[in-house]
Short mmCIF file of C-alpha atoms in Angstrom, two decimals:
data_model
loop_
_atom_site.label_atom_id
_atom_site.label_comp_id
_atom_site.label_asym_id
_atom_site.label_seq_id
_atom_site.Cartn_x
_atom_site.Cartn_y
_atom_site.Cartn_z
CA UNK J 1499 134.28 102.84 154.40
CA UNK J 1500 136.25 100.04 153.18
CA UNK J 1501 135.10 96.81 151.72
CA UNK J 1502 137.39 96.12 148.82
CA UNK J 1503 139.19 93.07 147.60
CA UNK J 1504 139.46 91.23 144.34
CA UNK J 1505 139.24 87.57 143.56
CA UNK J 1506 140.56 87.82 140.07
CA UNK J 1507 144.23 87.73 139.21
CA UNK J 1508 145.42 91.28 138.84
CA UNK J 1509 147.02 91.96 135.53
CA UNK J 1510 150.37 93.65 135.63
CA UNK J 1511 149.92 97.22 134.59
CA UNK J 1512 153.21 99.06 134.44
CA UNK J 1513 152.85 102.76 134.20
CA UNK J 1514 155.66 104.94 132.92
CA UNK J 1515 156.23 108.66 132.90
CA UNK J 1516 159.14 110.86 132.12
CA UNK J 1517 161.88 110.86 134.72
CA UNK J 1518 161.67 113.50 137.42
CA UNK J 1519 163.26 116.64 135.93
CA UNK J 1520 166.39 117.96 137.54
CA UNK J 1521 165.99 121.16 139.62
CA UNK J 1522 166.57 124.35 137.70
CA UNK J 1523 169.90 125.86 138.79
CA UNK J 1524 168.66 129.29 137.88
CA UNK J 1525 165.87 129.21 140.45
CA UNK J 1526 166.11 131.58 143.37
CA UNK J 1527 167.96 130.08 146.36
CA UNK J 1528 165.75 129.13 149.25
CA UNK J 1529 166.37 130.80 152.57
CA UNK J 1530 168.45 128.36 154.62
CA UNK J 1531 166.55 129.16 157.79
CA UNK J 1532 163.40 127.75 156.17
CA UNK J 1533 165.06 124.32 155.99
CA UNK J 1534 164.48 123.70 159.69
CA UNK J 1535 161.10 122.19 158.79
CA UNK J 1536 159.84 120.36 155.67
CA UNK J 1537 158.56 122.64 152.95
CA UNK J 1538 155.74 122.15 150.48
CA UNK J 1539 157.54 121.54 147.18
CA UNK J 1540 156.74 119.96 143.90
CA UNK J 1541 158.59 116.88 142.70
CA UNK J 1542 160.94 119.03 140.65
CA UNK J 1543 162.05 120.96 143.71
CA UNK J 1544 160.13 124.17 143.09
CA UNK J 1545 157.74 125.67 145.61
CA UNK J 1546 154.18 124.49 145.15
CA UNK J 1547 151.57 127.01 144.07
CA UNK J 1548 148.00 127.06 142.84
CA UNK J 1549 149.40 127.28 139.34
CA UNK J 1550 149.67 123.49 139.38
CA UNK J 1551 151.22 120.64 141.34
CA UNK J 1552 150.61 118.41 138.35
CA UNK J 1553 148.58 118.55 135.13
CA UNK J 1554 145.15 118.29 136.75
CA UNK J 1555 142.60 121.06 136.53
CA UNK J 1556 143.15 124.27 138.40
CA UNK J 1557 140.51 123.45 141.00
CA UNK J 1558 142.03 120.07 141.87
CA UNK J 1559 145.47 121.68 142.02
CA UNK J 1560 144.21 124.37 144.34
CA UNK J 1561 142.63 121.81 146.71
CA UNK J 1562 145.77 119.73 146.81
CA UNK J 1563 148.03 122.68 147.56
CA UNK J 1564 145.61 124.10 150.13
CA UNK J 1565 145.19 120.80 151.98
CA UNK J 1566 148.88 119.99 151.85
CA UNK J 1567 149.74 123.32 153.39
CA UNK J 1568 147.03 122.93 156.04
CA UNK J 1569 148.36 119.49 156.97
CA UNK J 1570 151.90 120.85 157.14
CA UNK J 1571 150.79 123.55 159.56
CA UNK J 1572 149.01 121.01 161.75
CA UNK J 1573 152.12 118.78 161.76
CA UNK J 1574 154.23 121.80 162.79
CA UNK J 1575 151.87 122.54 165.65
CA UNK J 1576 152.22 118.97 166.95
CA UNK J 1577 155.94 118.34 166.62
CA UNK J 1578 157.49 115.80 168.99
CA UNK J 1579 154.09 114.30 169.87
CA UNK J 1580 152.83 110.75 169.81
CA UNK J 1581 149.74 109.66 167.86
CA UNK J 1582 147.54 106.67 167.14
CA UNK J 1583 146.65 106.22 163.48
CA UNK J 1584 143.42 104.23 163.51
CA UNK J 1585 142.24 102.19 160.54
CA UNK J 1586 138.95 100.37 160.03
CA UNK J 1587 138.76 97.07 161.85
CA UNK J 1588 139.52 95.09 158.67
CA UNK J 1589 141.87 97.41 156.74
CA UNK J 1590 142.31 97.11 152.99
CA UNK J 1591 145.36 98.02 150.84
CA UNK J 1592 144.18 101.61 150.40
CA UNK J 1593 143.96 102.18 154.16
CA UNK J 1594 147.19 100.32 154.97
CA UNK J 1595 149.29 102.14 152.33
CA UNK J 1596 147.83 105.56 153.11
CA UNK J 1597 148.49 105.15 156.83
CA UNK J 1598 152.09 104.27 156.09
CA UNK J 1599 152.50 107.39 153.93
CA UNK J 1600 151.03 109.43 156.77
CA UNK J 1601 153.46 107.94 159.26
CA UNK J 1602 156.42 108.73 156.99
CA UNK J 1603 155.20 112.30 156.54
CA UNK J 1604 154.77 112.69 160.30
CA UNK J 1605 158.29 111.39 161.00
CA UNK J 1606 159.68 114.55 159.40
CA UNK J 1607 158.12 116.52 162.24
CA UNK J 1608 159.28 114.07 164.91
CA UNK J 1609 155.71 112.85 165.38
CA UNK J 1610 155.68 109.16 166.34
CA UNK J 1611 152.71 107.32 164.88
CA UNK J 1612 151.44 103.86 165.71
CA UNK J 1613 149.18 102.35 163.00
CA UNK J 1614 146.54 100.15 164.61
CA UNK J 1615 143.41 98.23 163.67
CA UNK J 1616 141.10 96.16 165.89
CA UNK J 1617 140.27 93.34 163.50
CA UNK J 1618 142.45 91.09 161.49
CA UNK J 1619 144.09 90.73 158.09
CA UNK J 1620 142.53 87.71 156.48
CA UNK J 1621 142.65 88.61 152.81
CA UNK J 1622 145.70 86.89 151.33
CA UNK J 1623 146.82 90.03 149.46
CA UNK J 1624 146.64 92.19 152.61
CA UNK J 1625 148.70 89.67 154.51
CA UNK J 1626 151.24 89.53 151.68
CA UNK J 1627 151.38 93.31 151.46
CA UNK J 1628 152.25 93.71 155.14
CA UNK J 1629 154.73 90.88 155.25
CA UNK J 1630 156.57 91.60 151.98
CA UNK J 1631 156.86 95.36 152.45
CA UNK J 1632 157.29 95.41 156.24
CA UNK J 1633 154.30 97.76 156.48
CA UNK J 1634 154.21 98.88 160.17
CA UNK J 1635 150.57 98.19 161.00
CA UNK J 1636 149.71 96.17 164.10
CA UNK J 1637 146.56 94.55 165.41
CA UNK J 1638 145.33 96.07 168.66
CA UNK J 1639 142.12 94.48 169.93
CA UNK J 1640 139.54 96.49 171.80
CA UNK J 1641 140.50 94.72 174.99
CA UNK J 1642 144.20 95.45 174.44
CA UNK J 1643 143.58 99.14 173.85
CA UNK J 1644 141.41 99.40 176.96
CA UNK J 1645 144.26 98.01 179.03
CA UNK J 1646 146.81 100.32 177.47
CA UNK J 1647 148.01 103.56 179.09
CA UNK J 1648 146.60 106.10 176.61
CA UNK J 1649 148.11 109.10 178.38
CA UNK J 1650 151.19 108.63 176.10
CA UNK J 1651 149.18 109.83 173.09
CA UNK J 1652 148.43 113.46 172.38
CA UNK J 1653 146.13 112.78 169.42
CA UNK J 1654 144.70 110.26 166.98
CA UNK J 1655 144.14 110.27 163.24
CA UNK J 1656 141.60 108.45 161.05
CA UNK J 1657 142.83 107.27 157.64
CA UNK J 1658 140.47 105.90 154.97
CA UNK J 1659 137.62 105.92 157.48
CA UNK J 1660 135.65 108.33 159.64
CA UNK J 1661 135.49 106.33 162.83
CA UNK J 1662 132.29 104.46 161.99
CA UNK J 1663 134.06 101.21 161.12
CA UNK J 1664 136.47 100.96 164.02
CA UNK J 1665 135.87 99.56 167.45
CA UNK J 1666 138.91 101.48 168.75
CA UNK J 1667 137.50 104.96 168.22
CA UNK J 1668 135.02 104.96 171.17
CA UNK J 1669 137.91 104.00 173.49
CA UNK J 1670 140.18 106.89 172.47
CA UNK J 1671 137.19 109.23 172.62
CA UNK J 1672 136.39 108.15 176.17
CA UNK J 1673 140.03 108.70 177.07
CA UNK J 1674 139.72 112.30 175.89
CA UNK J 1675 142.32 112.00 173.14
CA UNK J 1676 141.71 114.74 170.56
CA UNK J 1677 141.11 113.95 166.88
CA UNK J 1678 143.91 115.53 164.92
CA UNK J 1679 143.17 114.54 161.32
CA UNK J 1680 140.63 112.72 159.13
CA UNK J 1681 141.75 111.85 155.61
CA UNK J 1682 139.34 109.78 153.54
CA UNK J 1683 137.70 109.43 150.13
CA UNK J 1684 134.33 108.06 151.26
CA UNK J 1685 131.12 110.07 151.59
CA UNK J 1686 130.81 112.11 154.80
CA UNK J 1687 129.45 109.88 157.52
CA UNK J 1688 128.53 112.49 160.12
CA UNK J 1689 129.59 115.62 161.94
CA UNK J 1690 133.37 115.49 162.53
CA UNK J 1691 135.30 117.71 164.90
CA UNK J 1692 138.90 117.42 163.86
CA UNK J 1693 141.82 119.81 163.58
CA UNK J 1694 142.40 118.78 159.96
CA UNK J 1695 139.84 117.26 157.58
CA UNK J 1696 140.40 116.21 153.99
CA UNK J 1697 137.43 114.18 152.74
CA UNK J 1698 137.14 113.95 148.99
CA UNK J 1699 134.45 111.50 147.73
CA UNK J 1700 135.22 112.50 144.14
CA UNK J 1701 138.63 110.84 144.43
CA UNK J 1702 138.54 107.06 144.01
CA UNK J 1703 141.23 106.18 146.58
CA UNK J 1704 142.72 107.65 149.73
CA UNK J 1705 146.06 106.55 148.29
CA UNK J 1706 145.50 109.11 145.53
CA UNK J 1707 145.13 111.88 148.13
CA UNK J 1708 148.35 110.85 149.86
CA UNK J 1709 150.20 110.61 146.57
CA UNK J 1710 149.18 114.18 145.92
CA UNK J 1711 150.57 115.16 149.30
CA UNK J 1712 153.85 113.53 148.30
CA UNK J 1713 153.88 115.35 144.98
CA UNK J 1714 153.21 118.62 146.78
CA UNK J 1715 156.37 118.07 148.77
CA UNK J 1716 155.19 116.83 152.12
CA UNK J 1717 157.49 113.85 151.52
CA UNK J 1718 159.71 113.95 148.43
CA UNK J 1719 160.17 110.29 147.41
CA UNK J 1720 163.71 109.01 146.80
CA UNK J 1721 164.40 105.86 144.80
CA UNK J 1722 167.53 105.26 146.85
CA UNK J 1723 165.55 104.93 150.09
CA UNK J 1724 164.19 101.41 150.36
CA UNK J 1725 161.33 102.43 152.65
CA UNK J 1726 160.14 105.00 150.10
CA UNK J 1727 160.14 102.38 147.31
CA UNK J 1728 158.11 99.97 149.41
CA UNK J 1729 155.65 102.65 150.46
CA UNK J 1730 155.18 103.71 146.85
CA UNK J 1731 154.55 100.08 145.96
CA UNK J 1732 151.92 99.81 148.70
CA UNK J 1733 150.26 103.04 147.53
CA UNK J 1734 150.16 101.73 143.95
CA UNK J 1735 148.47 98.56 145.20
CA UNK J 1736 145.99 100.56 147.28
CA UNK J 1737 145.17 102.84 144.38
CA UNK J 1738 144.69 100.00 141.95
CA UNK J 1739 142.58 97.91 144.29
CA UNK J 1740 140.20 100.74 145.07
CA UNK J 1741 139.82 101.68 141.41
CA UNK J 1742 139.29 98.13 140.18
CA UNK J 1743 142.61 97.98 138.32
CA UNK J 1744 142.20 101.65 137.33
CA UNK J 1745 139.07 100.83 135.35
CA UNK J 1746 137.05 103.16 137.61
CA UNK J 1747 139.86 105.64 138.08
CA UNK J 1748 139.46 109.33 137.46
CA UNK J 1749 142.07 111.73 136.08
CA UNK J 1750 143.53 112.41 139.52
CA UNK J 1751 143.95 108.68 140.16
CA UNK J 1752 145.71 108.15 136.85
CA UNK J 1753 148.01 111.05 137.52
CA UNK J 1754 148.81 109.66 140.97
CA UNK J 1755 149.57 106.22 139.49
CA UNK J 1756 151.79 107.87 136.90
CA UNK J 1757 153.76 109.61 139.61
CA UNK J 1758 154.10 106.40 141.72
CA UNK J 1759 155.34 104.53 138.64
CA UNK J 1760 158.65 106.39 139.06
CA UNK J 1761 159.23 104.82 142.46
CA UNK J 1762 157.34 101.55 142.93
CA UNK J 1763 158.83 98.07 142.67
CA UNK J 1764 156.91 96.16 139.99
CA UNK J 1765 158.32 92.76 141.06
CA UNK J 1766 157.36 93.36 144.66
CA UNK J 1767 153.83 94.36 143.63
CA UNK J 1768 153.54 91.26 141.46
CA UNK J 1769 154.54 89.07 144.41
CA UNK J 1770 151.82 90.67 146.53
CA UNK J 1771 149.17 90.13 143.85
CA UNK J 1772 150.09 86.48 143.34
CA UNK J 1773 149.27 85.44 146.90
CA UNK J 1774 147.14 82.28 146.89
CA UNK J 1775 143.65 82.06 148.34
CA UNK J 1776 143.29 79.77 151.34
CA UNK J 1777 141.09 76.66 151.36
CA UNK J 1778 138.77 78.34 153.84
CA UNK J 1779 138.20 81.24 151.44
CA UNK J 1780 137.40 78.77 148.66
CA UNK J 1781 134.94 77.01 150.95
CA UNK J 1782 133.11 80.27 151.59
CA UNK J 1783 132.94 80.99 147.86
CA UNK J 1784 131.53 77.50 147.35
CA UNK J 1785 128.88 78.17 150.03
CA UNK J 1786 127.90 81.43 148.39
CA UNK J 1787 127.41 79.69 145.06
CA UNK J 1788 125.28 76.99 146.68
CA UNK J 1789 123.11 79.38 148.72
CA UNK J 1790 122.67 82.27 146.29
CA UNK J 1791 119.33 83.46 145.00
CA UNK J 1792 119.20 85.60 141.86
CA UNK J 1793 116.43 88.11 141.33
CA UNK J 1794 116.31 91.11 139.02
CA UNK J 1795 120.02 90.69 138.28
CA UNK J 1796 120.90 90.74 141.99
CA UNK J 1797 122.70 87.74 143.45
CA UNK J 1798 122.16 87.43 147.24
CA UNK J 1799 123.88 84.76 149.34
CA UNK J 1800 124.13 84.00 153.06
CA UNK J 1801 127.16 81.90 153.96
CA UNK J 1802 126.36 81.06 157.60
CA UNK J 1803 128.89 81.22 160.43
CA UNK J 1804 132.53 82.24 159.86
CA UNK J 1805 135.57 82.50 162.06
CA UNK J 1806 136.82 85.97 162.77
CA UNK J 1807 140.01 85.33 160.82
CA UNK J 1808 138.00 84.43 157.71
CA UNK J 1809 135.97 87.62 157.58
CA UNK J 1810 137.62 88.82 154.33
CA UNK J 1811 136.27 85.74 152.54
CA UNK J 1812 132.92 87.52 152.40
CA UNK J 1813 133.95 90.35 150.05
CA UNK J 1814 135.96 87.85 147.97
CA UNK J 1815 132.83 85.77 147.53
CA UNK J 1816 130.90 88.90 146.48
CA UNK J 1817 133.66 89.67 143.94
CA UNK J 1818 133.17 86.20 142.50
CA UNK J 1819 129.36 86.19 142.37
CA UNK J 1820 129.18 89.53 140.55
CA UNK J 1821 131.02 87.96 137.61
CA UNK J 1822 128.08 85.61 136.88
CA UNK J 1823 126.21 86.15 133.62
CA UNK J 1824 123.14 88.34 133.96
CA UNK J 1825 124.19 89.52 137.43
CA UNK J 1826 125.10 93.15 137.97
CA UNK J 1827 125.06 93.25 141.79
CA UNK J 1828 126.10 90.67 144.38
CA UNK J 1829 125.54 90.77 148.17
CA UNK J 1830 127.19 88.16 150.41
CA UNK J 1831 126.84 88.08 154.19
CA UNK J 1832 127.49 85.83 157.17
CA UNK J 1833 127.76 85.81 160.95
CA UNK J 1834 131.34 86.39 162.09
CA UNK J 1835 132.33 85.29 165.59
CA UNK J 1836 135.00 87.24 167.47
CA UNK J 1837 136.36 84.85 170.06
CA UNK J 1838 138.54 87.50 171.72
CA UNK J 1839 135.57 89.77 172.43
CA UNK J 1840 132.95 86.99 172.64
CA UNK J 1841 130.86 88.89 170.13
CA UNK J 1842 129.03 88.05 166.94
CA UNK J 1843 128.32 90.44 164.12
CA UNK J 1844 126.57 90.11 160.77
CA UNK J 1845 129.08 91.15 158.12
CA UNK J 1846 128.15 91.72 154.48
CA UNK J 1847 129.70 93.00 151.28
CA UNK J 1848 128.17 94.37 148.11
CA UNK J 1849 129.75 94.48 144.67
CA UNK J 1850 128.11 96.01 141.63
CA UNK J 1851 128.83 96.79 137.97
CA UNK J 1852 125.63 98.81 137.52
CA UNK J 1853 126.56 102.46 137.03
CA UNK J 1854 123.24 103.78 138.30
CA UNK J 1855 123.36 101.87 141.57
CA UNK J 1856 124.96 103.80 144.46
CA UNK J 1857 126.20 101.23 147.01
CA UNK J 1858 126.28 103.86 149.76
CA UNK J 1859 122.63 104.84 149.29
CA UNK J 1860 121.47 101.26 148.68
CA UNK J 1861 123.00 99.86 151.89
CA UNK J 1862 121.93 102.79 154.04
CA UNK J 1863 118.37 102.52 152.76
CA UNK J 1864 118.32 98.73 153.19
CA UNK J 1865 119.61 98.55 156.75
CA UNK J 1866 119.13 102.02 158.20
CA UNK J 1867 120.65 103.25 161.46
CA UNK J 1868 121.10 102.14 165.03
CA UNK J 1869 119.61 103.93 168.08
CA UNK J 1870 122.46 106.45 168.09
CA UNK J 1871 121.93 107.42 164.46
CA UNK J 1872 124.93 105.48 163.17
CA UNK J 1873 124.42 103.72 159.82
CA UNK J 1874 125.02 99.99 159.76
CA UNK J 1875 126.93 100.33 156.48
CA UNK J 1876 127.72 102.33 153.40
CA UNK J 1877 129.99 102.30 150.38
CA UNK J 1878 131.71 103.89 147.49
CA UNK J 1879 131.61 103.44 143.70
CA UNK J 1880 130.94 99.75 142.86
CA UNK J 1881 131.42 98.42 146.40
CA UNK J 1882 129.99 98.64 149.90
CA UNK J 1883 129.50 96.76 153.11
CA UNK J 1884 127.61 96.53 156.34
CA UNK J 1885 128.10 95.29 159.90
CA UNK J 1886 125.19 94.61 162.25
CA UNK J 1887 126.00 93.73 165.90
CA UNK J 1888 123.93 90.84 167.25
CA UNK J 1889 124.01 92.07 170.83
CA UNK J 1890 122.07 89.90 173.23
CA UNK J 1891 121.86 87.05 170.69
CA UNK J 1892 125.64 86.76 170.37
CA UNK J 1893 127.19 83.40 171.24
CA UNK J 1894 125.57 80.36 172.83
CA UNK J 1895 126.06 78.33 169.63
CA UNK J 1896 127.06 75.08 171.39
CA UNK J 1897 123.56 73.77 170.66
CA UNK J 1898 123.58 73.18 166.90
CA UNK J 1899 119.78 73.34 166.65
CA UNK J 1900 119.75 76.75 168.33
CA UNK J 1901 122.62 78.04 166.16
CA UNK J 1902 120.77 76.91 163.03
CA UNK J 1903 117.58 78.61 164.16
CA UNK J 1904 119.42 81.86 164.93
CA UNK J 1905 121.06 81.86 161.50
CA UNK J 1906 117.74 81.28 159.78
CA UNK J 1907 116.23 84.28 161.55
CA UNK J 1908 119.03 86.61 160.52
CA UNK J 1909 119.26 85.16 157.04
CA UNK J 1910 115.55 85.69 156.48
CA UNK J 1911 115.60 89.23 157.87
CA UNK J 1912 118.54 90.34 155.74
CA UNK J 1913 117.04 88.86 152.60
CA UNK J 1914 113.77 90.61 153.39
CA UNK J 1915 115.47 94.00 153.72
CA UNK J 1916 117.46 93.51 150.51
CA UNK J 1917 114.60 92.15 148.41
CA UNK J 1918 112.37 94.96 149.54
CA UNK J 1919 114.62 97.20 147.41
CA UNK J 1920 115.42 94.70 144.69
CA UNK J 1921 111.81 93.87 143.99
CA UNK J 1922 109.32 95.75 146.20
CA UNK J 1923 106.38 93.73 144.77
CA UNK J 1924 107.66 90.45 146.15
CA UNK J 1925 107.39 89.40 149.77
CA UNK J 1926 110.36 87.17 150.62
CA UNK J 1927 108.55 85.83 153.70
CA UNK J 1928 105.63 83.82 152.41
CA UNK J 1929 102.62 83.42 154.67
CA UNK J 1930 101.61 79.98 155.84
#
């Protein structure tokens, strides 16, 4: 699941490695007939093997090679087809960049992929990433997908999610479109029936997984190809954002960043990171400061009603609150109104610096599941989020007194569920 963004100015962190070595002329010549389809190769041109795609441990190498080969076989079996690549409703840089890498890999097998998401890009860095790199992701609302002829698609793929954070997934499922691949780094969210699955919670970013695919030869990057440079730049941004500027990165993530440093455009990445926050985002941060309560080093803030396009202001406010002295965890939430769908949903984000707090477990325990067994939220290391549909109570906010009363009910209920875990001895709802 994906609830990442950063308020703070990213520091430029150039990473350098030795140049890609030239292929060894003494190596055995590859059978020319095998060049009809892409081969799994390392960055130096040699065939990949379990002896090591890079300098990671043998187990990580083996997983990378195995999964890369499995994905290659799946791609071969679906040549010349058309797919939907579905992201979470509000995709972050990790999801956007990984989906682009998947699309470029699929192109080698004449598989046409459309990268879609149901929500919006409201975080200034996400908007800048798409605009400055030309990243081919498009918004496709639930209503738009319902009206679309889905018979053109032979499959769909989930990148950086497992279908629990996208309103588009139920539609493609109802249309009978088969799930071709799930590639994600979050904890397993449920039973998945897919032709290819690569879920690795021990890796800090899905961009790391895709970079390993590139290193294994599914798509040899070329500095002379502008699209490759821009995709590498996007992957670097996705990797850094999901690892908190590499501060929470593991060895695999560092190695992936080192590989990408050969191809990414540092100036382009800097331009993406320098995107300014909008006034509306600053207003939401101000509201979170005004409304926050701090208890047992938790900062909890409800920010009221937000427009759909301002949804990403919530995780940015959580990023800001967690920097306060004596606060290790911040939770910010609000009611987001989707005018297109005439729906309202409670959206919240959690940020933590406490190593012993698992955002995934905390959010799942706090808010539980719906009637179908689907959790209202989850997370990863240091971050998490939740979305709670308001159902019958959605809309009808023309009466300001009613809208205020509705917010107070949800605000109180969410605080009660959170404070029950933060301090079980306290009752946030005081009796009369």
